[in-house]
Amino acid sequence: MKEIETTFQVENETAAKTTNDCAEISMRFSVKGGKKIFGAAVLPARHAEGETFPTVILSHGYGGRYSDELDRAYRFAKLGYACFCFDFGGINPNSQTEGAMTDTTLDTEKEELRAVVDFVSARSFCNKRKLYLYGESMGGFVTALVASEEPERFRAVVLIYPAFSIPTDYANGGGLANWQKFKENALSYLGKEDEIFAKCAMPVLIQHGTADELVDISFSRKAVKVFPNAKLIELSGAGHGVNMPWQKVVENSDAFIAANKNAL
């Protein structure tokens, strides 16, 4: 199993904050080269010392932060999962992960997620044989990139309204990020999307709202036909983070994970 060469130094780790039957632990760690990444683990509050859990790593979307994913993390933790949410660097002015906005690209986020995967895999709560990726919007695209490069590491992947439209948006003169590095990097993936999806050998669940006006559901309908083992759940009337039935999203994810628990 190939892992990126990384060393970790945990610089700050808060005492566990227990609420709603879950324990939340914030931490900031540095990877090889010195870059600092901030995130938070959310665990079932009642567990034995040394107990490991199936673990979900959650990636937020464009302009977001780790806190956007805490709601989902708490819902997963109540179902018996350990979770880890983190800030991508630069994409939000309040991000606690190092990085300048104008240096941020899909590839910088890919490398940050890969570092987080290695970091979380080394934590005492993580069952490395039951590791799952979960990504929303642009975080969903980045999640697919990481999953395609190391498919053997992940039991399953869950993507919520994944922003597979990003390369096409820039090709058509649009795109959310207006800095050149992001645009050039996004366009480098134009026409390569199917190749990326085809490498994701693990089970993949996509959940996408039928009323999404930012990322049209047609991109997910196309992608589900290319992933080797994928399922699309269409959420009637849901938009891009608007009117999302989050508890149902987590329950769908849990059922999908349970159905594919022996996939790896």
Backbone as CSV, one residue per row, in Angstrom:
resi,resn,N_x,N_y,N_z,CA_x,CA_y,CA_z,C_x,C_y,C_z
1,MET,0.844,-1.193,0.000,0.000,0.000,0.000,0.882,1.246,0.000
2,LYS,0.766,2.067,-1.017,1.616,3.238,-1.138,1.042,4.400,-0.334
3,GLU,1.892,5.044,0.463,1.485,6.221,1.204,2.472,7.341,0.901
4,ILE,1.987,8.579,0.854,2.889,9.686,0.585,3.834,9.845,1.759
5,GLU,5.037,10.304,1.464,6.064,10.450,2.488,5.742,11.669,3.341
6,THR,5.324,11.427,4.562,4.902,12.512,5.421,5.357,12.257,6.847
7,THR,5.744,13.308,7.533,5.988,13.208,8.966,5.053,14.201,9.632
8,PHE,4.623,13.885,10.838,3.632,14.725,11.501,4.145,15.192,12.851
9,GLN,3.774,16.407,13.173,4.014,16.932,14.500,2.744,17.629,14.941
10,VAL,2.099,17.082,15.972,0.884,17.698,16.487,1.283,18.878,17.351
11,GLU,0.858,20.080,16.948,1.270,21.284,17.658,0.273,21.690,18.726
12,ASN,-1.000,21.501,18.435,-2.042,21.841,19.399,-3.119,20.769,19.351
13,GLU,-3.537,20.320,20.521,-4.637,19.369,20.594,-5.458,19.705,21.823
14,THR,-6.715,20.061,21.621,-7.559,20.453,22.746,-8.046,19.223,23.501
15,ALA,-8.400,19.428,24.754,-9.050,18.361,25.505,-10.391,18.070,24.863
16,ALA,-10.813,16.820,24.952,-12.067,16.426,24.317,-13.236,17.228,24.867
17,LYS,-14.041,17.772,23.970,-15.266,18.472,24.337,-16.428,17.522,24.075
18,THR,-17.071,17.085,25.143,-18.121,16.084,25.009,-19.487,16.750,24.973
19,THR,-20.239,16.444,23.931,-21.583,16.979,23.781,-22.382,16.067,22.872
20,ASN,-23.657,15.938,23.151,-24.547,15.139,22.312,-24.003,13.734,22.046
21,ASP,-23.463,13.116,23.111,-22.936,11.745,23.012,-21.738,11.624,22.090
22,CYS,-21.043,12.722,21.828,-19.853,12.706,20.981,-18.737,13.485,21.658
23,ALA,-17.511,13.157,21.287,-16.347,13.886,21.783,-15.661,14.566,20.604
24,GLU,-15.437,15.883,20.725,-14.787,16.646,19.655,-13.405,17.094,20.123
25,ILE,-12.383,16.816,19.316,-11.007,17.162,19.656,-10.409,17.955,18.497
26,SER,-10.108,19.226,18.736,-9.485,20.056,17.701,-7.978,19.872,17.744
27,MET,-7.347,19.910,16.576,-5.896,19.740,16.538,-5.305,20.431,15.316
28,ARG,-4.055,20.828,15.458,-3.304,21.429,14.355,-1.999,20.670,14.255
29,PHE,-1.673,20.205,13.066,-0.460,19.419,12.891,0.312,19.918,11.686
30,SER,1.599,19.675,11.696,2.440,20.064,10.572,2.892,18.819,9.840
31,VAL,3.008,18.934,8.522,3.450,17.829,7.685,4.867,18.120,7.213
32,LYS,5.464,17.141,6.542,6.821,17.331,6.035,6.868,18.582,5.161
33,GLY,7.850,19.429,5.422,7.931,20.705,4.722,7.429,21.843,5.578
34,GLY,6.717,21.516,6.682,6.319,22.526,7.653,4.907,23.047,7.537
35,LYS,4.174,22.689,6.489,2.811,23.211,6.344,1.940,22.748,7.492
36,LYS,1.132,23.666,8.021,0.269,23.373,9.157,-1.171,23.209,8.697
37,ILE,-1.798,22.136,9.144,-3.179,21.819,8.785,-4.003,21.742,10.053
38,PHE,-5.182,22.343,10.020,-6.076,22.358,11.184,-7.291,21.480,10.922
39,GLY,-7.717,20.758,11.943,-8.917,19.944,11.816,-9.471,19.551,13.171
40,ALA,-10.507,18.743,13.138,-11.134,18.276,14.372,-11.622,16.847,14.187
41,ALA,-11.353,16.032,15.196,-11.884,14.671,15.231,-13.161,14.667,16.044
42,VAL,-14.143,13.921,15.581,-15.394,13.740,16.321,-15.579,12.237,16.517
43,LEU,-15.659,11.813,17.775,-15.710,10.400,18.111,-16.938,10.087,18.943
44,PRO,-17.389,8.834,18.930,-18.407,8.439,19.898,-17.872,8.676,21.308
45,ALA,-18.661,9.315,22.174,-18.157,9.686,23.502,-17.859,8.474,24.369
46,ARG,-18.652,7.434,24.222,-18.476,6.253,25.060,-17.695,5.191,24.295
47,HIS,-16.415,5.075,24.630,-15.595,4.056,23.985,-14.449,3.672,24.910
48,ALA,-13.980,2.475,24.725,-12.892,1.973,25.556,-11.561,2.528,25.062
49,GLU,-10.603,2.622,25.967,-9.273,3.088,25.604,-8.665,2.145,24.562
50,GLY,-8.154,2.725,23.487,-7.560,1.923,22.425,-8.549,1.381,21.419
51,GLU,-9.837,1.653,21.613,-10.855,1.166,20.676,-10.728,1.897,19.343
52,THR,-10.854,1.168,18.264,-10.806,1.777,16.936,-12.192,1.777,16.312
53,PHE,-12.368,2.668,15.361,-13.668,2.841,14.718,-13.506,2.901,13.198
54,PRO,-14.529,2.488,12.472,-14.554,2.850,11.051,-14.499,4.372,10.981
55,THR,-13.703,4.897,10.065,-13.388,6.330,10.106,-13.747,7.010,8.793
56,VAL,-14.408,8.159,8.919,-14.832,8.954,7.770,-14.074,10.277,7.773
57,ILE,-13.420,10.593,6.668,-12.737,11.879,6.500,-13.610,12.749,5.607
58,LEU,-13.999,13.919,6.118,-14.954,14.783,5.440,-14.275,16.020,4.870
59,SER,-14.536,16.318,3.595,-13.933,17.465,2.903,-15.017,18.470,2.516
60,HIS,-14.801,19.720,2.898,-15.786,20.772,2.623,-15.631,21.317,1.203
61,GLY,-16.566,22.180,0.836,-16.588,22.734,-0.501,-15.895,24.084,-0.621
62,TYR,-16.036,24.702,-1.787,-15.413,25.993,-2.089,-15.872,27.049,-1.085
63,GLY,-14.903,27.782,-0.506,-15.225,28.851,0.428,-15.620,28.375,1.805
64,GLY,-15.585,27.063,2.030,-16.046,26.519,3.298,-14.942,26.365,4.326
65,ARG,-15.334,25.741,5.442,-14.397,25.438,6.517,-14.758,24.095,7.130
66,TYR,-13.879,23.608,7.991,-14.119,22.323,8.648,-15.447,22.325,9.396
67,SER,-15.801,23.493,9.953,-17.022,23.596,10.761,-18.278,23.312,9.947
68,ASP,-18.208,23.482,8.623,-19.358,23.171,7.773,-19.706,21.691,7.839
69,GLU,-18.697,20.867,8.132,-18.889,19.419,8.131,-19.164,18.840,9.513
70,LEU,-19.110,19.672,10.554,-19.284,19.143,11.905,-20.665,18.541,12.117
71,ASP,-21.677,19.154,11.510,-23.027,18.608,11.642,-23.067,17.169,11.143
72,ARG,-22.504,16.936,9.950,-22.481,15.584,9.404,-21.600,14.668,10.252
73,ALA,-20.478,15.192,10.742,-19.567,14.390,11.559,-20.252,13.911,12.833
74,TYR,-21.004,14.785,13.481,-21.715,14.394,14.701,-22.779,13.336,14.397
75,ARG,-23.440,13.488,13.268,-24.456,12.496,12.893,-23.804,11.140,12.630
76,PHE,-22.657,11.133,11.960,-21.929,9.885,11.731,-21.449,9.285,13.055
77,ALA,-20.904,10.131,13.939,-20.357,9.640,15.205,-21.429,8.966,16.049
78,LYS,-22.643,9.477,15.996,-23.739,8.861,16.750,-24.100,7.486,16.198
79,LEU,-23.652,7.206,14.973,-23.886,5.897,14.366,-22.688,4.963,14.559
80,GLY,-21.664,5.449,15.297,-20.536,4.588,15.624,-19.268,4.808,14.822
81,TYR,-19.193,5.919,14.077,-18.000,6.228,13.286,-17.123,7.243,14.010
82,ALA,-15.824,7.180,13.746,-14.930,8.298,14.042,-14.875,9.162,12.793
83,CYS,-14.786,10.468,12.980,-14.774,11.379,11.841,-13.656,12.396,11.998
84,PHE,-13.212,12.913,10.863,-12.227,13.992,10.890,-12.589,15.015,9.827
85,CYS,-12.786,16.270,10.274,-13.049,17.397,9.385,-11.834,18.316,9.431
86,PHE,-11.561,19.034,8.357,-10.382,19.893,8.343,-10.594,21.075,7.410
87,ASP,-9.756,22.081,7.596,-9.761,23.251,6.715,-8.837,23.017,5.528
88,PHE,-9.325,23.247,4.317,-8.422,23.398,3.189,-7.755,24.772,3.307
89,GLY,-6.506,24.869,2.909,-5.777,26.124,3.039,-6.157,27.146,1.977
90,GLY,-6.356,28.392,2.402,-6.503,29.498,1.471,-7.881,29.734,0.894
91,ILE,-8.733,28.736,0.888,-10.009,28.866,0.185,-11.034,29.674,0.982
92,ASN,-10.748,29.902,2.269,-11.586,30.729,3.134,-10.660,31.631,3.936
93,PRO,-10.961,32.930,4.035,-10.051,33.839,4.749,-9.858,33.477,6.221
94,ASN,-10.776,32.711,6.788,-10.663,32.316,8.192,-10.085,30.916,8.375
95,SER,-9.634,30.320,7.302,-9.060,28.979,7.396,-7.865,28.982,8.338
96,GLN,-7.769,27.936,9.166,-6.631,27.794,10.077,-5.561,26.868,9.506
97,THR,-5.764,26.411,8.275,-4.715,25.695,7.554,-3.934,26.701,6.728
98,GLU,-2.617,26.578,6.723,-1.788,27.541,6.018,-1.999,27.471,4.505
99,GLY,-1.890,28.629,3.878,-2.001,28.694,2.423,-2.649,29.990,1.982
100,ALA,-2.143,30.568,0.901,-2.717,31.790,0.345,-3.820,31.436,-0.640
101,MET,-4.875,32.236,-0.655,-6.001,31.965,-1.549,-5.545,31.869,-3.000
102,THR,-4.683,32.781,-3.420,-4.294,32.813,-4.825,-3.345,31.684,-5.209
103,ASP,-2.898,30.910,-4.228,-2.083,29.725,-4.514,-2.910,28.445,-4.502
104,THR,-4.172,28.551,-4.108,-5.024,27.377,-3.972,-5.469,26.858,-5.335
105,THR,-5.382,25.545,-5.516,-5.846,24.879,-6.730,-6.471,23.546,-6.328
106,LEU,-7.041,22.859,-7.290,-7.524,21.504,-7.020,-6.372,20.612,-6.558
107,ASP,-5.206,20.823,-7.129,-4.064,19.984,-6.774,-3.534,20.286,-5.374
108,THR,-3.532,21.551,-4.944,-3.083,21.832,-3.577,-4.053,21.208,-2.581
109,GLU,-5.354,21.250,-2.890,-6.332,20.622,-1.998,-6.177,19.100,-2.018
110,LYS,-5.848,18.548,-3.175,-5.620,17.106,-3.261,-4.477,16.694,-2.339
111,GLU,-3.386,17.449,-2.361,-2.242,17.106,-1.517,-2.564,17.282,-0.045
112,GLU,-3.365,18.281,0.292,-3.773,18.464,1.698,-4.631,17.296,2.159
113,LEU,-5.558,16.867,1.315,-6.394,15.725,1.687,-5.551,14.466,1.828
114,ARG,-4.601,14.260,0.955,-3.726,13.086,1.075,-2.954,13.120,2.393
115,ALA,-2.477,14.298,2.788,-1.765,14.431,4.065,-2.692,14.130,5.234
116,VAL,-3.939,14.602,5.143,-4.912,14.326,6.202,-5.193,12.824,6.296
117,VAL,-5.313,12.159,5.161,-5.545,10.714,5.162,-4.416,9.995,5.897
118,ASP,-3.185,10.373,5.614,-2.049,9.748,6.290,-2.060,10.056,7.784
119,PHE,-2.354,11.303,8.119,-2.384,11.708,9.526,-3.460,10.944,10.294
120,VAL,-4.664,10.916,9.746,-5.773,10.246,10.426,-5.507,8.743,10.536
121,SER,-4.913,8.167,9.500,-4.614,6.731,9.520,-3.676,6.364,10.660
122,ALA,-2.872,7.328,11.106,-1.921,7.072,12.185,-2.498,7.332,13.568
123,ARG,-3.743,7.817,13.641,-4.355,8.105,14.944,-4.881,6.824,15.571
124,SER,-4.873,6.794,16.887,-5.225,5.571,17.623,-6.682,5.173,17.442
125,PHE,-7.554,6.128,17.083,-8.970,5.810,16.953,-9.322,5.208,15.604
126,CYS,-8.407,5.267,14.637,-8.728,4.917,13.251,-8.492,3.447,12.952
127,ASN,-9.522,2.798,12.434,-9.385,1.458,11.874,-9.004,1.635,10.402
128,LYS,-7.726,1.468,10.089,-7.234,1.748,8.738,-7.836,0.831,7.689
129,ARG,-8.385,-0.296,8.122,-9.019,-1.207,7.171,-10.472,-0.823,6.889
130,LYS,-10.942,0.189,7.612,-12.309,0.667,7.408,-12.277,2.188,7.313
131,LEU,-11.644,2.664,6.242,-11.439,4.087,6.033,-12.297,4.551,4.853
132,TYR,-13.014,5.648,5.067,-13.967,6.138,4.077,-13.716,7.624,3.802
133,LEU,-13.957,8.022,2.573,-13.876,9.427,2.193,-15.273,9.964,1.907
134,TYR,-15.492,11.211,2.320,-16.764,11.901,2.125,-16.431,13.323,1.683
135,GLY,-16.974,13.765,0.560,-16.679,15.111,0.082,-17.906,15.804,-0.472
136,GLU,-17.997,17.098,-0.209,-19.112,17.902,-0.695,-18.626,18.935,-1.702
137,SER,-19.353,19.083,-2.807,-19.110,20.103,-3.820,-17.681,20.010,-4.340
138,MET,-16.873,21.095,-4.246,-15.496,21.016,-4.722,-14.714,19.980,-3.926
139,GLY,-15.049,19.833,-2.648,-14.432,18.784,-1.851,-14.760,17.402,-2.377
140,GLY,-15.878,17.275,-3.080,-16.223,16.008,-3.712,-15.337,15.719,-4.904
141,PHE,-15.052,16.737,-5.699,-14.129,16.561,-6.827,-12.750,16.172,-6.309
142,VAL,-12.258,16.895,-5.295,-10.942,16.603,-4.721,-10.916,15.199,-4.127
143,THR,-11.993,14.795,-3.483,-12.091,13.447,-2.926,-11.949,12.398,-4.024
144,ALA,-12.611,12.628,-5.162,-12.497,11.682,-6.284,-11.067,11.619,-6.813
145,LEU,-10.374,12.755,-6.828,-8.984,12.771,-7.282,-8.118,11.884,-6.383
146,VAL,-8.263,12.040,-5.076,-7.466,11.240,-4.130,-7.851,9.769,-4.209
147,ALA,-9.129,9.495,-4.293,-9.595,8.107,-4.363,-9.080,7.414,-5.616
148,SER,-8.958,8.157,-6.702,-8.505,7.559,-7.965,-7.028,7.201,-7.923
149,GLU,-6.253,7.897,-7.088,-4.816,7.666,-7.018,-4.438,6.540,-6.060
150,GLU,-5.252,6.317,-5.043,-4.964,5.267,-4.066,-6.248,4.487,-3.732
151,PRO,-6.843,3.863,-4.720,-8.145,3.212,-4.495,-8.097,2.090,-3.462
152,GLU,-6.923,1.501,-3.268,-6.827,0.372,-2.341,-6.948,0.798,-0.879
153,ARG,-6.865,2.094,-0.613,-6.874,2.557,0.784,-8.289,2.715,1.335
154,PHE,-9.292,2.807,0.470,-10.609,3.237,0.925,-11.676,2.185,0.667
155,ARG,-12.464,1.896,1.701,-13.539,0.916,1.566,-14.643,1.425,0.653
156,ALA,-14.940,2.717,0.782,-16.008,3.311,-0.027,-15.846,4.823,-0.004
157,VAL,-16.511,5.488,-0.945,-16.455,6.941,-1.078,-17.877,7.463,-1.213
158,VAL,-18.157,8.574,-0.509,-19.465,9.226,-0.591,-19.265,10.649,-1.086
159,LEU,-19.985,11.016,-2.137,-19.852,12.340,-2.749,-21.205,13.039,-2.731
160,ILE,-21.227,14.257,-2.198,-22.460,15.031,-2.099,-22.386,16.202,-3.067
161,TYR,-23.337,16.295,-3.986,-23.342,17.259,-5.093,-21.922,17.601,-5.537
162,PRO,-21.140,16.580,-5.947,-19.739,16.827,-6.322,-19.628,17.793,-7.496
163,ALA,-18.664,18.706,-7.400,-18.528,19.761,-8.412,-17.702,19.277,-9.598
164,PHE,-18.198,18.225,-10.260,-17.527,17.709,-11.445,-17.618,18.682,-12.618
165,SER,-18.388,19.728,-12.436,-18.559,20.734,-13.491,-17.408,21.731,-13.562
166,ILE,-16.501,21.720,-12.594,-15.482,22.772,-12.497,-14.683,22.953,-13.793
167,PRO,-14.085,21.906,-14.384,-13.325,22.134,-15.626,-14.201,22.695,-16.753
168,THR,-15.408,22.166,-16.886,-16.317,22.635,-17.931,-16.719,24.088,-17.711
169,ASP,-16.952,24.454,-16.444,-17.325,25.839,-16.134,-16.247,26.807,-16.617
170,TYR,-14.993,26.480,-16.382,-13.909,27.365,-16.819,-13.773,27.356,-18.340
171,ALA,-13.971,26.210,-18.939,-13.896,26.138,-20.400,-14.974,26.992,-21.051
172,ASN,-16.093,27.162,-20.345,-17.206,27.953,-20.871,-17.156,29.408,-20.423
173,GLY,-16.035,29.810,-19.821,-15.875,31.203,-19.429,-16.378,31.538,-18.050
174,GLY,-16.765,30.508,-17.276,-17.254,30.745,-15.926,-16.221,30.332,-14.886
175,GLY,-16.722,29.793,-13.781,-15.843,29.362,-12.700,-15.916,30.303,-11.516
176,LEU,-15.883,29.737,-10.309,-16.023,30.543,-9.097,-14.740,31.294,-8.742
177,ALA,-13.612,30.608,-8.766,-12.342,31.221,-8.375,-11.775,32.018,-9.551
178,ASN,-11.410,33.272,-9.296,-10.993,34.140,-10.406,-9.486,34.327,-10.490
179,TRP,-8.711,33.509,-9.757,-7.253,33.646,-9.865,-6.715,32.640,-10.864
180,GLN,-5.614,33.020,-11.514,-5.117,32.304,-12.670,-4.675,30.881,-12.348
181,LYS,-3.997,30.682,-11.232,-3.501,29.347,-10.904,-4.641,28.342,-10.815
182,PHE,-5.735,28.752,-10.189,-6.871,27.837,-10.047,-7.458,27.524,-11.416
183,LYS,-7.655,28.550,-12.225,-8.246,28.353,-13.546,-7.401,27.406,-14.391
184,GLU,-6.085,27.647,-14.437,-5.202,26.809,-15.255,-5.205,25.370,-14.771
185,ASN,-5.187,25.196,-13.460,-5.186,23.844,-12.915,-6.515,23.138,-13.183
186,ALA,-7.611,23.857,-13.047,-8.922,23.267,-13.321,-9.029,22.823,-14.779
187,LEU,-8.547,23.664,-15.687,-8.613,23.333,-17.113,-7.721,22.148,-17.472
188,SER,-6.706,21.892,-16.661,-5.841,20.745,-16.942,-6.579,19.418,-16.771
189,TYR,-7.735,19.449,-16.093,-8.533,18.234,-15.907,-9.651,18.096,-16.946
190,LEU,-9.805,19.106,-17.799,-10.868,19.058,-18.798,-10.639,17.873,-19.743
191,GLY,-11.652,17.050,-19.890,-11.560,15.873,-20.744,-10.938,14.665,-20.081
192,LYS,-10.465,14.831,-18.840,-9.836,13.722,-18.119,-10.733,13.171,-17.008
193,GLU,-11.925,13.742,-16.895,-12.789,13.359,-15.787,-13.119,11.866,-15.812
194,ASP,-13.463,11.331,-16.976,-13.835,9.918,-17.059,-12.667,9.012,-16.681
195,GLU,-11.471,9.411,-17.065,-10.284,8.629,-16.721,-10.106,8.575,-15.199
196,ILE,-10.371,9.700,-14.537,-10.271,9.754,-13.071,-11.330,8.861,-12.432
197,PHE,-12.574,9.008,-12.893,-13.660,8.222,-12.308,-13.421,6.723,-12.480
198,ALA,-12.915,6.333,-13.633,-12.723,4.913,-13.937,-11.702,4.251,-13.015
199,LYS,-10.812,5.046,-12.420,-9.797,4.503,-11.523,-10.305,4.306,-10.098
200,CYS,-11.486,4.801,-9.820,-12.057,4.667,-8.467,-12.754,3.318,-8.364
201,ALA,-11.992,2.306,-7.993,-12.505,0.933,-8.017,-13.421,0.620,-6.847
202,MET,-13.349,1.407,-5.792,-14.166,1.139,-4.611,-15.620,1.539,-4.856
203,PRO,-16.555,1.059,-4.035,-17.936,1.516,-4.170,-18.044,3.030,-3.948
204,VAL,-18.816,3.679,-4.789,-18.986,5.135,-4.728,-20.475,5.454,-4.664
205,LEU,-20.852,6.262,-3.691,-22.233,6.745,-3.582,-22.247,8.231,-3.862
206,ILE,-23.082,8.641,-4.824,-23.285,10.058,-5.118,-24.696,10.440,-4.689
207,GLN,-24.808,11.550,-3.962,-26.121,12.090,-3.611,-26.180,13.525,-4.128
208,HIS,-27.215,13.826,-4.910,-27.261,15.109,-5.610,-28.710,15.578,-5.697
209,GLY,-28.928,16.852,-5.408,-30.271,17.417,-5.458,-30.732,17.698,-6.868
210,THR,-31.996,17.450,-7.120,-32.544,17.682,-8.464,-32.712,19.160,-8.778
211,ALA,-32.677,20.020,-7.726,-32.850,21.452,-7.932,-31.536,22.223,-7.771
212,ASP,-30.422,21.533,-7.916,-29.109,22.174,-7.778,-28.858,23.102,-8.962
213,GLU,-28.736,24.399,-8.681,-28.518,25.388,-9.738,-27.048,25.748,-9.917
214,LEU,-26.184,25.305,-8.993,-24.759,25.608,-9.097,-24.010,24.509,-9.845
215,VAL,-24.293,23.256,-9.482,-23.715,22.101,-10.179,-24.880,21.249,-10.669
216,ASP,-25.145,21.305,-11.940,-26.302,20.591,-12.475,-26.166,19.086,-12.236
217,ILE,-27.263,18.464,-11.876,-27.252,17.039,-11.562,-26.843,16.183,-12.762
218,SER,-26.884,16.745,-13.956,-26.487,15.990,-15.149,-25.033,15.520,-15.061
219,PHE,-24.186,16.273,-14.357,-22.783,15.868,-14.212,-22.677,14.591,-13.377
220,SER,-23.513,14.473,-12.345,-23.507,13.253,-11.537,-24.169,12.095,-12.282
221,ARG,-25.190,12.396,-13.062,-25.836,11.337,-13.843,-24.868,10.750,-14.873
222,LYS,-24.012,11.586,-15.406,-23.002,11.103,-16.352,-21.906,10.335,-15.622
223,ALA,-21.447,10.883,-14.500,-20.330,10.268,-13.771,-20.678,8.890,-13.236
224,VAL,-21.914,8.699,-12.780,-22.281,7.420,-12.169,-22.187,6.275,-13.173
225,LYS,-22.246,6.608,-14.451,-22.134,5.584,-15.495,-20.678,5.208,-15.772
226,VAL,-19.737,6.027,-15.264,-18.319,5.805,-15.541,-17.606,5.153,-14.366
227,PHE,-17.955,5.550,-13.153,-17.389,4.879,-11.985,-17.671,3.381,-12.102
228,PRO,-16.704,2.521,-11.823,-16.919,1.073,-11.977,-18.013,0.493,-11.082
229,ASN,-18.202,1.101,-9.902,-19.157,0.543,-8.936,-19.805,1.694,-8.183
230,ALA,-20.801,2.304,-8.792,-21.372,3.526,-8.225,-22.892,3.493,-8.205
231,LYS,-23.429,4.298,-7.302,-24.878,4.457,-7.161,-25.176,5.943,-7.011
232,LEU,-26.226,6.412,-7.663,-26.661,7.801,-7.550,-28.020,7.848,-6.876
233,ILE,-28.097,8.629,-5.798,-29.376,8.908,-5.153,-29.752,10.350,-5.481
234,GLU,-30.850,10.536,-6.162,-31.321,11.869,-6.505,-32.243,12.371,-5.398
235,LEU,-31.894,13.533,-4.842,-32.635,14.114,-3.724,-33.633,15.130,-4.285
236,SER,-34.889,14.738,-4.316,-35.928,15.546,-4.956,-36.064,16.913,-4.289
237,GLY,-35.938,17.968,-5.110,-36.150,19.332,-4.633,-34.983,19.951,-3.900
238,ALA,-33.918,19.189,-3.665,-32.772,19.722,-2.927,-31.867,20.504,-3.860
239,GLY,-31.279,21.592,-3.340,-30.363,22.405,-4.111,-28.924,22.155,-3.697
240,HIS,-28.064,23.138,-3.955,-26.644,23.010,-3.621,-26.448,23.480,-2.179
241,GLY,-26.662,22.570,-1.245,-26.605,22.909,0.171,-27.893,23.514,0.691
242,VAL,-28.873,23.663,-0.178,-30.158,24.261,0.187,-31.232,23.174,0.217
243,ASN,-32.030,23.184,1.268,-33.090,22.188,1.431,-32.548,20.757,1.376
244,MET,-31.339,20.581,1.903,-30.748,19.251,1.933,-31.242,18.479,3.150
245,PRO,-31.742,17.277,2.954,-32.184,16.439,4.086,-30.970,15.752,4.720
246,TRP,-30.208,16.493,5.543,-28.899,16.009,5.988,-28.957,14.697,6.757
247,GLN,-29.991,14.534,7.590,-30.065,13.265,8.316,-30.251,12.108,7.341
248,LYS,-31.065,12.313,6.316,-31.267,11.280,5.301,-29.981,11.038,4.521
249,VAL,-29.219,12.107,4.245,-27.942,11.965,3.542,-26.994,11.070,4.339
250,VAL,-26.914,11.307,5.652,-26.035,10.499,6.504,-26.552,9.069,6.612
251,GLU,-27.850,8.910,6.749,-28.425,7.559,6.828,-28.192,6.791,5.529
252,ASN,-28.358,7.470,4.391,-28.057,6.830,3.101,-26.601,6.391,3.042
253,SER,-25.718,7.266,3.529,-24.282,6.975,3.522,-23.970,5.788,4.415
254,ASP,-24.554,5.769,5.612,-24.331,4.674,6.558,-24.816,3.352,5.973
255,ALA,-25.983,3.355,5.349,-26.519,2.136,4.747,-25.636,1.655,3.608
256,PHE,-25.115,2.596,2.832,-24.239,2.244,1.715,-22.926,1.656,2.227
257,ILE,-22.368,2.278,3.258,-21.132,1.782,3.854,-21.342,0.373,4.421
258,ALA,-22.449,0.193,5.133,-22.741,-1.120,5.718,-22.903,-2.187,4.642
259,ALA,-23.528,-1.826,3.535,-23.759,-2.779,2.458,-22.463,-3.158,1.751
260,ASN,-21.443,-2.288,1.894,-20.170,-2.539,1.212,-19.013,-2.710,2.203
261,LYS,-19.329,-3.164,3.409,-18.300,-3.243,4.455,-17.198,-4.221,4.148
262,ASN,-17.443,-5.149,3.244,-16.417,-6.124,2.897,-15.815,-5.878,1.516
263,ALA,-15.974,-4.635,1.026,-15.560,-4.337,-0.352,-14.054,-4.390,-0.532
264,LEU,-13.291,-4.026,0.501,-11.827,-3.973,0.355,-11.189,-5.318,0.681
